[in-house]
Short mmCIF file of C-alpha atoms in Angstrom, two decimals:
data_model
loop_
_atom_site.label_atom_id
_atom_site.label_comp_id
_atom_site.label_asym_id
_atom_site.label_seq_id
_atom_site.Cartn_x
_atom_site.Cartn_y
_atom_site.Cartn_z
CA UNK Z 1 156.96 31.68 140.27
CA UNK Z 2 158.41 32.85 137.14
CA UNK Z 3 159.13 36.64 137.13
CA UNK Z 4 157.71 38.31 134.13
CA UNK Z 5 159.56 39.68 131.24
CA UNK Z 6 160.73 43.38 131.15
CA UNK Z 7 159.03 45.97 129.03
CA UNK Z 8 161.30 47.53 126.82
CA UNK Z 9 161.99 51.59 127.97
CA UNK Z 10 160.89 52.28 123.98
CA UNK Z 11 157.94 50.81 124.76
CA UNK Z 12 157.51 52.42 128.05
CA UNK Z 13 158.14 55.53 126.35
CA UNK Z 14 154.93 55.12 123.22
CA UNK Z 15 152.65 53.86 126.38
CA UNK Z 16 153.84 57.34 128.51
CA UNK Z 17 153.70 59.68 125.05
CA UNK Z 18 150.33 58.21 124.08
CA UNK Z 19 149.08 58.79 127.38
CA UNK Z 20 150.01 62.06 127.70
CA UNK Z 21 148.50 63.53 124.46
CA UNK Z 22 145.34 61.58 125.52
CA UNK Z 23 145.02 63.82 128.85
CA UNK Z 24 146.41 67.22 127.17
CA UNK Z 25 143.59 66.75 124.38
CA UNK Z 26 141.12 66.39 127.37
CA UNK Z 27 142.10 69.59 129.02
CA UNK Z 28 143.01 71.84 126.00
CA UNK Z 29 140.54 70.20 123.76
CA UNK Z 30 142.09 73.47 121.11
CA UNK Z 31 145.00 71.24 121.07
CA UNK Z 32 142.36 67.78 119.43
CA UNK Z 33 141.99 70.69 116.69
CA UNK Z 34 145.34 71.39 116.21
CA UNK Z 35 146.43 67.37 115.75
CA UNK Z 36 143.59 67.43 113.29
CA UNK Z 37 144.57 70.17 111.22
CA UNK Z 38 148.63 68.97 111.01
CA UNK Z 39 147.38 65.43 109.91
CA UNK Z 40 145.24 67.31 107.20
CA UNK Z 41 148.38 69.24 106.00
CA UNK Z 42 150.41 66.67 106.39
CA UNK Z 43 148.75 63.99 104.02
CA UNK Z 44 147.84 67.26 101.43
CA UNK Z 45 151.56 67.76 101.12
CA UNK Z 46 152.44 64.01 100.90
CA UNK Z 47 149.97 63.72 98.06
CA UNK Z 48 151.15 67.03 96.46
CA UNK Z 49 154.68 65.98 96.66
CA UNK Z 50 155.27 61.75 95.55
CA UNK Z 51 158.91 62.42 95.88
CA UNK Z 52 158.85 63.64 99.23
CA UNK Z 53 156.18 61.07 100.02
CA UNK Z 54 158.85 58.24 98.66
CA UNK Z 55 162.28 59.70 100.43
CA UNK Z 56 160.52 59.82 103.92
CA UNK Z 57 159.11 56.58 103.54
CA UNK Z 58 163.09 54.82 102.44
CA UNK Z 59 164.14 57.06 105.67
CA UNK Z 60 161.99 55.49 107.55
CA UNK Z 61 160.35 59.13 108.72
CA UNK Z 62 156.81 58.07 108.04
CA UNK Z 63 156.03 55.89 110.38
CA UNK Z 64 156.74 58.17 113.57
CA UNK Z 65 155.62 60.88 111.13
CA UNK Z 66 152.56 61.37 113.46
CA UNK Z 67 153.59 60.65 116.94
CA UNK Z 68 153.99 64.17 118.92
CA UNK Z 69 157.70 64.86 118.81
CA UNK Z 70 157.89 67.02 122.50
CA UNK Z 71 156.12 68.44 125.16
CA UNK Z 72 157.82 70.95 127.47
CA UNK Z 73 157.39 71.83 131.60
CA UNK Z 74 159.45 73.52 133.74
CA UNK Z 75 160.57 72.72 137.30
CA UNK Z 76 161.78 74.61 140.19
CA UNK Z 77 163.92 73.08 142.44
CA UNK Z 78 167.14 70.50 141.20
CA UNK Z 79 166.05 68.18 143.70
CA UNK Z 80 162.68 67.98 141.00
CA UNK Z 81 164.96 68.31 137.90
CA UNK Z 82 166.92 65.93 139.33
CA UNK Z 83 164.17 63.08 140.23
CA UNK Z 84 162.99 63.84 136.31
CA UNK Z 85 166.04 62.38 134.82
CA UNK Z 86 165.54 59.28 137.12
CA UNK Z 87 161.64 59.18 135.95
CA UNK Z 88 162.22 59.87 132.53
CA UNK Z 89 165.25 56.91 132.60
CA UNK Z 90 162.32 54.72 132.99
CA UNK Z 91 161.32 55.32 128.97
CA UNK Z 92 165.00 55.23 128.04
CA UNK Z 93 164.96 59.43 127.72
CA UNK Z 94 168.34 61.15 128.24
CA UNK Z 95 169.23 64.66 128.78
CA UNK Z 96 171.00 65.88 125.63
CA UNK Z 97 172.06 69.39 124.93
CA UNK Z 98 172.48 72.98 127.12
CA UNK Z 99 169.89 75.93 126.53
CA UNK Z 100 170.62 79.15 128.05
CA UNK Z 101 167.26 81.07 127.75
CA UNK Z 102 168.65 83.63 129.95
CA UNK Z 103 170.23 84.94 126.56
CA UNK Z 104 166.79 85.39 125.15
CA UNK Z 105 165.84 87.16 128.45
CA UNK Z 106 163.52 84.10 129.95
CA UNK Z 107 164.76 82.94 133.47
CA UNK Z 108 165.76 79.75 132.82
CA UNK Z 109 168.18 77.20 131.15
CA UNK Z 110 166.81 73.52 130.18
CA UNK Z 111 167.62 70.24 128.50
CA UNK Z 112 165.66 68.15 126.68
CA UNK Z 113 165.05 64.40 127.41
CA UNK Z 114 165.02 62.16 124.73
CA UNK Z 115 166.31 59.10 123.35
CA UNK Z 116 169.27 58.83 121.64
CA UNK Z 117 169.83 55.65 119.41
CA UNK Z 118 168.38 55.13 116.00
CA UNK Z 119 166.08 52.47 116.68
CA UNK Z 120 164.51 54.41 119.88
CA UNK Z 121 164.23 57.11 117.56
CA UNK Z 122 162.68 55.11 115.07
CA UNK Z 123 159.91 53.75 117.61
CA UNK Z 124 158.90 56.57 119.30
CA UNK Z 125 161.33 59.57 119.26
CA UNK Z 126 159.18 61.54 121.73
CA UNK Z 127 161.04 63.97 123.91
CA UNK Z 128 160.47 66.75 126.67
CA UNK Z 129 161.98 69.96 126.82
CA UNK Z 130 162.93 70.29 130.67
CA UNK Z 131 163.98 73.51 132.18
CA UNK Z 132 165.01 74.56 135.34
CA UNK Z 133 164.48 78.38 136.75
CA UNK Z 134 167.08 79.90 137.87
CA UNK Z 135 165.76 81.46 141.16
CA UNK Z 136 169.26 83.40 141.66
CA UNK Z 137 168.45 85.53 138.50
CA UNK Z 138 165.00 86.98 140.43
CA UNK Z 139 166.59 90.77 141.42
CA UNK Z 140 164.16 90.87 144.48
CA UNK Z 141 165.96 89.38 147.59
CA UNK Z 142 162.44 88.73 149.37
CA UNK Z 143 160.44 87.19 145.87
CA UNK Z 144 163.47 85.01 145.17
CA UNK Z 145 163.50 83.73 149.22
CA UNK Z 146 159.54 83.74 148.72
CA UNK Z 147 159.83 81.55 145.68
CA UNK Z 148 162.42 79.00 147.46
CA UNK Z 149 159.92 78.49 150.70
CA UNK Z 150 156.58 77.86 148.41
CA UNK Z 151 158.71 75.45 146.03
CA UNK Z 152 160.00 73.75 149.50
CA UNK Z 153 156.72 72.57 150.34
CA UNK Z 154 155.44 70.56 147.12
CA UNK Z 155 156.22 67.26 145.87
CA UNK Z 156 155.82 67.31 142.13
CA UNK Z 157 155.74 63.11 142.03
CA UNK Z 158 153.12 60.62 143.46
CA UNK Z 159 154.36 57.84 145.64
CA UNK Z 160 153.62 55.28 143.36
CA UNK Z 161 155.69 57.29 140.98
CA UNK Z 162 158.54 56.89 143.55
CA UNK Z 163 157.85 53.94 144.22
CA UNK Z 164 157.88 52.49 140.59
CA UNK Z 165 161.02 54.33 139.14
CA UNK Z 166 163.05 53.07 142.17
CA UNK Z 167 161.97 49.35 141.36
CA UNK Z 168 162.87 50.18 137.90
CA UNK Z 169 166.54 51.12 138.83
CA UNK Z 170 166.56 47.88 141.67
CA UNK Z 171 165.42 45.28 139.47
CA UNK Z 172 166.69 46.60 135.60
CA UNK Z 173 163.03 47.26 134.62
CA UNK Z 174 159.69 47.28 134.69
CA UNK Z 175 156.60 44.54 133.75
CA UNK Z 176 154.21 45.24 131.45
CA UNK Z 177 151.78 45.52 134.15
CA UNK Z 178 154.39 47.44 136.12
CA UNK Z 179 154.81 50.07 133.41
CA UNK Z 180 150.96 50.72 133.12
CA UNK Z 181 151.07 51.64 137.04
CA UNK Z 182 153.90 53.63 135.73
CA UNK Z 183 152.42 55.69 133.08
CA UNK Z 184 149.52 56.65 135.30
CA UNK Z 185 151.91 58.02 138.57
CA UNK Z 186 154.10 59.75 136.28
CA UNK Z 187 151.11 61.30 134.43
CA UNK Z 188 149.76 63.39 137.32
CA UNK Z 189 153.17 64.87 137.47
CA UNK Z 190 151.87 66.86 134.20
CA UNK Z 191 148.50 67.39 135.09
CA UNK Z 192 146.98 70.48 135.38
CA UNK Z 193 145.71 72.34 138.23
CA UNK Z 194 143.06 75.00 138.51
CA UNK Z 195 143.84 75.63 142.05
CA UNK Z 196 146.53 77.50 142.79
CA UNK Z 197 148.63 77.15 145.79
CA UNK Z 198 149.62 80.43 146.95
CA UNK Z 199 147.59 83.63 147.11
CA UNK Z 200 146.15 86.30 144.57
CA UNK Z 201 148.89 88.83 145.62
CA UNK Z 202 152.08 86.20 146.05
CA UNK Z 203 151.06 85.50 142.68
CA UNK Z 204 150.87 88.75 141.20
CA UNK Z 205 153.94 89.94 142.33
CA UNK Z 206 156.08 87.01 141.10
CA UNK Z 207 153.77 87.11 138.22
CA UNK Z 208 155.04 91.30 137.72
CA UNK Z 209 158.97 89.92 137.68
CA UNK Z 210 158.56 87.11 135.07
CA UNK Z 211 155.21 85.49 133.85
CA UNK Z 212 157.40 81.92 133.14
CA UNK Z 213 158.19 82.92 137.39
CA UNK Z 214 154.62 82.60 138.37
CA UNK Z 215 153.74 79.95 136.19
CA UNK Z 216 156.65 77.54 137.81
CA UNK Z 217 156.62 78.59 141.49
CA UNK Z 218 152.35 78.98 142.29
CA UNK Z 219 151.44 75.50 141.02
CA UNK Z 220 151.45 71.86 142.76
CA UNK Z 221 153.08 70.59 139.71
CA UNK Z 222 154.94 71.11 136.34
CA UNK Z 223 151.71 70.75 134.56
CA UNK Z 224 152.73 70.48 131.10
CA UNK Z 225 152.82 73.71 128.91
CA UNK Z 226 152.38 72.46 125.18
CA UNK Z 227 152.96 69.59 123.30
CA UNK Z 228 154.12 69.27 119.71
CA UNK Z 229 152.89 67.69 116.58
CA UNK Z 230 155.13 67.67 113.51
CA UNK Z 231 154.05 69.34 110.31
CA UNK Z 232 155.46 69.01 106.73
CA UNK Z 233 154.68 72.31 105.85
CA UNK Z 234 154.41 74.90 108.37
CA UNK Z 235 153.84 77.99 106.48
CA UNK Z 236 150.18 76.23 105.41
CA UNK Z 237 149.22 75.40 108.96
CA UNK Z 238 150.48 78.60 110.19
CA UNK Z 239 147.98 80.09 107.16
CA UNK Z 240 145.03 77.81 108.25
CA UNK Z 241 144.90 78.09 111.98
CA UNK Z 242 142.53 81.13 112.21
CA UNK Z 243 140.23 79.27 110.06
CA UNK Z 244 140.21 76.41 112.81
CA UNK Z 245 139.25 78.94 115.74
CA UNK Z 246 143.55 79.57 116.29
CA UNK Z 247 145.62 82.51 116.86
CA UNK Z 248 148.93 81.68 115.70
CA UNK Z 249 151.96 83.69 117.41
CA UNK Z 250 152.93 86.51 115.10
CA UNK Z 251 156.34 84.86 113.07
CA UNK Z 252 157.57 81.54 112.46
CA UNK Z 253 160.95 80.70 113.98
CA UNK Z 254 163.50 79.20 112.65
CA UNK Z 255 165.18 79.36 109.30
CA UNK Z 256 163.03 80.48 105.85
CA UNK Z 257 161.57 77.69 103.80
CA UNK Z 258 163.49 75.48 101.88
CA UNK Z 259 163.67 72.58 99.45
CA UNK Z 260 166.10 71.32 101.86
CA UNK Z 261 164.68 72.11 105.15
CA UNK Z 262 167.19 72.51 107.92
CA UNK Z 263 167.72 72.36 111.58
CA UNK Z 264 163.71 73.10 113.24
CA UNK Z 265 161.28 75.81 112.18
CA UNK Z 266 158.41 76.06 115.06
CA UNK Z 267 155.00 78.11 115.56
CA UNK Z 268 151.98 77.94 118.16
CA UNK Z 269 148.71 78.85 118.41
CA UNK Z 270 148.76 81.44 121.35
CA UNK Z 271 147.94 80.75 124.98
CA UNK Z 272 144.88 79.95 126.63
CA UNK Z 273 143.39 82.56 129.46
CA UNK Z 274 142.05 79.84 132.17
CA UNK Z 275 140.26 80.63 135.34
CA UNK Z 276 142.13 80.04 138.50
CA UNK Z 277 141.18 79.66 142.54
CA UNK Z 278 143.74 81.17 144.12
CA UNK Z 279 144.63 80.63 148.16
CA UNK Z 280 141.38 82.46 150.42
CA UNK Z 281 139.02 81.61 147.23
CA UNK Z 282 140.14 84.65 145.32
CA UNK Z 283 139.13 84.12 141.70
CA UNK Z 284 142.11 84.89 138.73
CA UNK Z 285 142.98 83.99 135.62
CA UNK Z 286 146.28 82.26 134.44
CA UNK Z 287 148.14 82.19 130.60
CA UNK Z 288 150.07 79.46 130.25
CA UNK Z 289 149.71 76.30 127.98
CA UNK Z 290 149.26 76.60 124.14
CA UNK Z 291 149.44 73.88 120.97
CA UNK Z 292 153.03 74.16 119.22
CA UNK Z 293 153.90 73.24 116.19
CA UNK Z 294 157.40 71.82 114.53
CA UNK Z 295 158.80 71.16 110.88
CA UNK Z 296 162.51 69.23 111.38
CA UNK Z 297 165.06 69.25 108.65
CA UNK Z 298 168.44 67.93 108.33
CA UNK Z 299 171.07 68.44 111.74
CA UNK Z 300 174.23 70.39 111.09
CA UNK Z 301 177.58 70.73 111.98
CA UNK Z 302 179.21 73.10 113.80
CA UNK Z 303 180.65 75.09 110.43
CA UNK Z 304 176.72 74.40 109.28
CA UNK Z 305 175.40 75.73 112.90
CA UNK Z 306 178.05 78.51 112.65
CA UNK Z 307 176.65 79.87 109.36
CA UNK Z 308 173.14 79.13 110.45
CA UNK Z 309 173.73 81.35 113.60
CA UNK Z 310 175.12 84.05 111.59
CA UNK Z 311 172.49 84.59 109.06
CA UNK Z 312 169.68 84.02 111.92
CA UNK Z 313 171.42 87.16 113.91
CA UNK Z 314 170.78 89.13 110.86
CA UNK Z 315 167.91 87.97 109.30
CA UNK Z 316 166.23 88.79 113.22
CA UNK Z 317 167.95 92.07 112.81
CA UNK Z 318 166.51 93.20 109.94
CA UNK Z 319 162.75 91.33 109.88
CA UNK Z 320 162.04 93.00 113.93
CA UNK Z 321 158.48 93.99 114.20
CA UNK Z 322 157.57 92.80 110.64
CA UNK Z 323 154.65 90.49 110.27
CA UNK Z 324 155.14 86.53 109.19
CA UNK Z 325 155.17 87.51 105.48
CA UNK Z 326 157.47 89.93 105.54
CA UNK Z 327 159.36 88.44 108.18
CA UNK Z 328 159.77 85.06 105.69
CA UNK Z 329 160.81 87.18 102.78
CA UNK Z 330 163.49 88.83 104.66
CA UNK Z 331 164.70 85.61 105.88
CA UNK Z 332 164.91 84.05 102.51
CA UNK Z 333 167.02 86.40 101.43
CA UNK Z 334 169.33 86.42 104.18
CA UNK Z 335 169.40 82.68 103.88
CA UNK Z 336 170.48 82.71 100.33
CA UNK Z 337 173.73 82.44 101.28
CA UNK Z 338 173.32 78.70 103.09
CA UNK Z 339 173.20 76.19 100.20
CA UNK Z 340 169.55 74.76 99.34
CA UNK Z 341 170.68 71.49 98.27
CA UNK Z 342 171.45 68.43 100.03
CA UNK Z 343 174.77 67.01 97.83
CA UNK Z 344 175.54 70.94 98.27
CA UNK Z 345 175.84 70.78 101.76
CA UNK Z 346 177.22 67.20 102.28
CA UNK Z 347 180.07 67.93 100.03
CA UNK Z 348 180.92 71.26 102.42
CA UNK Z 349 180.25 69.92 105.59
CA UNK Z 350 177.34 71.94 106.83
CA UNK Z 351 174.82 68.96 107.72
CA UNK Z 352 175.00 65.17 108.78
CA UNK Z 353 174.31 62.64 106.67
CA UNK Z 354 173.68 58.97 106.97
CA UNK Z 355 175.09 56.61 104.54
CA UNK Z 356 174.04 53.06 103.25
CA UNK Z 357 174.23 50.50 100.05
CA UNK Z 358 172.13 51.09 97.42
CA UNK Z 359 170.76 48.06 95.79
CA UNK Z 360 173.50 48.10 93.17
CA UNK Z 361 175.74 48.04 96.27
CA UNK Z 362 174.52 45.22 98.17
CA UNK Z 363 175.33 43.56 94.81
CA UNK Z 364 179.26 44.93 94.35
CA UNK Z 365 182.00 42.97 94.82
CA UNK Z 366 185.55 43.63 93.61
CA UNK Z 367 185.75 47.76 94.83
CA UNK Z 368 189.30 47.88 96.17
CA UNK Z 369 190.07 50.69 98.07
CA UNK Z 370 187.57 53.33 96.72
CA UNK Z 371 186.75 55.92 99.51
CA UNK Z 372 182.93 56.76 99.84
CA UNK Z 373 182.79 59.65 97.43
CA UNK Z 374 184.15 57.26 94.82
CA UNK Z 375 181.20 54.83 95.66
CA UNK Z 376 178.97 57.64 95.98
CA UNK Z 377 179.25 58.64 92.34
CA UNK Z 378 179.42 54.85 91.17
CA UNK Z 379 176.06 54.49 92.39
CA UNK Z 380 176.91 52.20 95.24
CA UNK Z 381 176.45 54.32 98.18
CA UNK Z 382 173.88 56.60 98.88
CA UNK Z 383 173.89 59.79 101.05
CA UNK Z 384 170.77 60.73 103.28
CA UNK Z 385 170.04 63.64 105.32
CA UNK Z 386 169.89 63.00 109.21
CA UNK Z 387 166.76 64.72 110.62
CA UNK Z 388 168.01 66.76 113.59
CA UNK Z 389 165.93 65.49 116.95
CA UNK Z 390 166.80 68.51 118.93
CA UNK Z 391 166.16 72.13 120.11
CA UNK Z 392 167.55 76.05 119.08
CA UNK Z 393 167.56 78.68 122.09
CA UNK Z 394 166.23 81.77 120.53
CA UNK Z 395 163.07 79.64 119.05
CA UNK Z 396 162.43 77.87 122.34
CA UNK Z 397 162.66 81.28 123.86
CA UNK Z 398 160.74 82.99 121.48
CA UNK Z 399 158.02 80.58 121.82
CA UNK Z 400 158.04 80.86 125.41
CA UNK Z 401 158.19 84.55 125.25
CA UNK Z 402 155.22 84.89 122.60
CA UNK Z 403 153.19 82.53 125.10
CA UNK Z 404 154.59 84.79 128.42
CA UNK Z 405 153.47 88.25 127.18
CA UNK Z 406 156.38 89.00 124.78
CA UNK Z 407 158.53 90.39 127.52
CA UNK Z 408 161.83 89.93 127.97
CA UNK Z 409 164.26 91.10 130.70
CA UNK Z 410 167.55 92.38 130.27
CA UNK Z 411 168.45 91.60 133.68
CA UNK Z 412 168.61 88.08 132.91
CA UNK Z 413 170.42 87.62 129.53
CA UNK Z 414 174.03 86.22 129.43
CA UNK Z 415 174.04 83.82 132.27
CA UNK Z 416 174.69 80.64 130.84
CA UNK Z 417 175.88 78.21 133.90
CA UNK Z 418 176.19 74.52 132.30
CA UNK Z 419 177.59 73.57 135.27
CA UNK Z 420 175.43 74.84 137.82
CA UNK Z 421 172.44 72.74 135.54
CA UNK Z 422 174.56 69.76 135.48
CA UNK Z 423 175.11 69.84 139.46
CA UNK Z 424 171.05 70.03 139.93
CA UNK Z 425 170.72 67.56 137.32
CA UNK Z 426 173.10 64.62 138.70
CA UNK Z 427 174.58 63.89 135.58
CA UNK Z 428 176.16 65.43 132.34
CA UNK Z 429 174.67 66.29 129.51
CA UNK Z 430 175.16 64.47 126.31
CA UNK Z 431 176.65 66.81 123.30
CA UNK Z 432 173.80 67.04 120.64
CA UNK Z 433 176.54 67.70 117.84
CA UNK Z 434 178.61 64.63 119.32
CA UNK Z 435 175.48 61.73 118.29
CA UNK Z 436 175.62 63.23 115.39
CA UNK Z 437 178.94 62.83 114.09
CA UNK Z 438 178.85 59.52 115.60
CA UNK Z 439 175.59 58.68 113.30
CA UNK Z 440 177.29 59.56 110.71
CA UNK Z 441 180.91 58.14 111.40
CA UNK Z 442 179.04 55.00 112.12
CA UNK Z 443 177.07 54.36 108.53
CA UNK Z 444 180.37 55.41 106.96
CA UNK Z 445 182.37 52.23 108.64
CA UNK Z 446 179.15 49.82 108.56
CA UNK Z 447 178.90 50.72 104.53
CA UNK Z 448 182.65 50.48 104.10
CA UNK Z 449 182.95 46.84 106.05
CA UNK Z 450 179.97 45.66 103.82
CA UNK Z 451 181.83 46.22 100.76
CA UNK Z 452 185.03 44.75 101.88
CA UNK Z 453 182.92 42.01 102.84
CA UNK Z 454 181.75 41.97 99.60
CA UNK Z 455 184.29 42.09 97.97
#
C-alpha cells in the first residue's frame, strides 16, 4: 500500500495556530472581543489610509495580516523546554533569539519559536514566545527545592503527543491525517486547568516570591497565557478597549508612533481573576492569562537597535509613572532623534530592507556595472522595509509584569545565562539580527543576477 504524502510543517503550523485560537476564544471568550475589535481597526485604517492599504498588499503583509502572530507559555523544567523544540519542529518553528527577563526583574529567560524563511513567514508566520524559569534565581532554599519536586511529577505532553512528534522525526513527517491527531495531542499541552495541583498554602507562598513562580510551578501544564492579534494602529485599539468591556494595561510599549513604524509596539487588556480548586478542595483565585496586542514595523540593525536602545532607556526614564498620553508624548520627543523615514534609514543603516525589480527593471537590459543605489535612483530597483518577526525584553517583560501585579524583583535582574538556556534547550539559538542581514544580502544578489541576466 502506497504511503501517503507528507503534510507540509507550514501547513502543520496554520492547522496547530488555527486550532489554538479556536480553544483560547472558548475559554477567554474576552479574547473573541478583542479579535473583533483589531479586525474593526484594522480595515478602518486600511480604508483611511489607500497608500498603506496598497504597500502592504505589494509586500505581501495582507494576507497573514489577520492570522495571530504569537502566543506565549512558560515551562519549568529543560527536560519540558527541551521536548517543546522537538514538538514545535513538527510545524517547522525554530528557536530564534535570547531574552533575559531577569533584567526586567521577571524570573525567567525565553526564546521564541517561529519560522524562519520567507515563504513560512508568508503562510503562516505564527510563533510562541517560550520561556524557561530559572528555579536557581528563587532566594528560598526550601521554595526553590519545593518547586523542583512538584515540577518532577507532571508530564506537560500527552502520549499521543509523544508518540506523534517521534514518528515525525522517524519517518521525515507527518500525513494529513497524522497531523490532525497531531494538532489535538499537542493542544492539551496549552489547555487550561482550573484545578490546581498543589495546595492553597504551597501556592501562596511561591505565589508571595514571584506571581510568574506560581503560575509555572502549581499547574499540570503550560496552559497558554495570551495570544496576539496584530493591529495597524495601536494607539486606536488601545483608545477603544474600555468601550468593548477591556482594561488595557496602563502604557503602550515600544517605540512612539510613527509614519515609519519600527521594531514592535505591544499592549493588553489586563488579566483575568479565575476561580481555582486548589489540593484538599480549598477554593482560590488565580491571575494569569490576558488578550495582547502587537503593531510590527520594520527590523533593525544593530547601529539601528543601538540607537533604538538608547532613546528607549531615556524616554522610560523620563515618562515613569505617567499615563499612556503623556507617556507617548514624551516618547515622541525622545524619538525625534531616530529618522521617520524609510529612504532615511536605509541610506544610514538603521533597518533591513528587502530589495527587488521594479517593473521598469524586469524590462532593463544593458546596466553594466551599476551598484544598487545607482539602480535604485534609475528606477530599476526598489527598496522595501522588512517587517521584524521578533521580540524586545523590556516589552515582553513589561507585559508580563503589568499582567503579574507590576512587581519586579531586584534580586533577579542581571542574570543573563545564554548558555545555561541553550544546554536545557538541546540546541542553539538562531541570531535574530543574523536572518536578517541574510534577507537582505540575499534580495541584493537575486536583484543583481537578474540584471546581469538581463543584460
Amino acid at each position: 500500500m502506497k504511503q501517503a504524502p507528507f503534510l507540509s510543517t507550514d501547513a502543520v503550523r496554520d492547522r496547530f495556530s488555527k486550532a489554538m485560537s479556536a480553544m483560547y476564544q472558548a475559554e477567554v471568550p474576552q479574547y473573541g472581543t478583542l479579535l473583533e475589535l483589531v479586525e474593526r481597526v484594522n480595515q478602518d485604517t486600511l480604508s483611511q489610509q489607500p497608500e498603506l492599504h496598497r504597500r502592504l498588499e505589494a509586500q505581501g503583509e495582507l494576507a497573514r495580516l489577520s492570522v495571530e502572530r504569537h502566543g506565549a507559555i512558560r515551562v519549568g523544567t529543560a527536560a519540558e523546554l527541551s521536548m517543546l523544540r522537538r514538538l514545535f519542529a513538527v510545524m517547522g518553528m525554530y528557536p530564534v533569539g535570547y531574552y533575559d527577563l531577569s533584567e526586567a526583574g521577571v524570573p525567567v529567560h525565553s526564546t521564541a519559536f517561529r519560522p524562519i524563511d520567507d515563504d513560512a513567514l508568508a503562510m503562516n508566520p505564527f510563533r510562541i514566545f517560550t520561556s524557561l524559569l530559572r528555579l536557581e534565581l528563587i532566594e528560598s532554599e526550601a521554595l526553590r527545592q519545593r518547586s523542583e519536586e512538584i515540577l518532577a511529577q507532571r508530564d506537560i505532553f500527552t502520549p499521543g503527543a509523544r508518540e506523534l512528534i517521534e514518528r515525525h522525526e522517524s519517518q521525515g513527517g507527518l500525513t494529513s491525517e497524522e497531523a490532525d491527531q497531531f494538532v489535538q495531542e499537542a493542544l492539551e499541552t496549552f489547555r487550561w486547568h482550573q484545578n490546581a495541583t498543589v495546595d492553597l498554602e504551597t501556592y501562596q507562598a511561591l505565589h508571595d516570591e514571584h506571581r510568574l513562580i506560581a503560575d509555572v510551578v502549581c499547574f499540570k501544564g503550560p496552559h497558554i497565557n495570551h495570544l496576539t492579534p496584530r493591529t495597524l494602529d495601536i494607539d486606536d485599539v488601545q483608545r477603544r478597549m474600555p468601550e468593548k468591556g477591556m482594561n488595557p494595561k496602563a502604557v503602550i510599549e515600544g517605540p512612539p508612533r510613527r509614519e515609519c513604524p519600527i521594531l514592535l509596539r505591544q499592549t493588553s487588556f489586563k488579566a483575568l481573576e479565575e476561580s481555582i480548586r486548589f489540593a484538599g478542595d480549598a477554593q482560590g483565585t488565580h491571575t494569569a492569562r490576558f488578550g495582547e496586542i502587537e503593531q510590527r514595523g520594520v527590523a533593525l540593525t544593530p547601529k539601528g537597535r543601538a540607537l533604538y536602545d538608547q532613546l528607549l532607556n531615556e524616554g522610560r526614564k523620563q515618562a515613569a509613572g505617567l499615563d499612556n498620553d503623556a507617556h507617548q508624548a514624551v516618547m515622541n520627543n525622545v524619538f525625534a532623534k531616530f529618522p521617520d523615514n524609510d529612504e532615511a534609514m536605509r541610506r544610514e543603516a538603521l533597518a533591513y530592507f528587502h530589495y527587488h525589480l521594479t517593473e521598469k527593471g524586469q524590462a532593463a537590459s544593458d546596466i553594466g556595472k551599476a551598484n544598487i543605489e545607482t539602480l535604485i535612483a534609475q528606477g530599476l530597483v526598489e527598496a522595501q522595509p522588512i517587517t521584524y518577526e521578533d521580540f524586545l525584553p523590556v516589552s515582553a517583560a513589561g507585559i508580563f509584569q503589568s499582567n503579574l501585579g507590576g512587581a519586579e524583583s531586584e534580586a533577579y535582574a542581571g542574570n543573563a545565562n545564554r548558555d545555561a538556556f541553550e544546554a536545557a534547550l538541546g540546541a542553539q539559538v538562531t541570531d535574530e539580527l543574523a536572518l536578517y542581514a541574510e534577507r537582505e544580502n540575499a534580495s541584493k544578489a537575486k536583484v543583481l543576477a537578474r540584471l546581469k541576466t538581463n543584460a
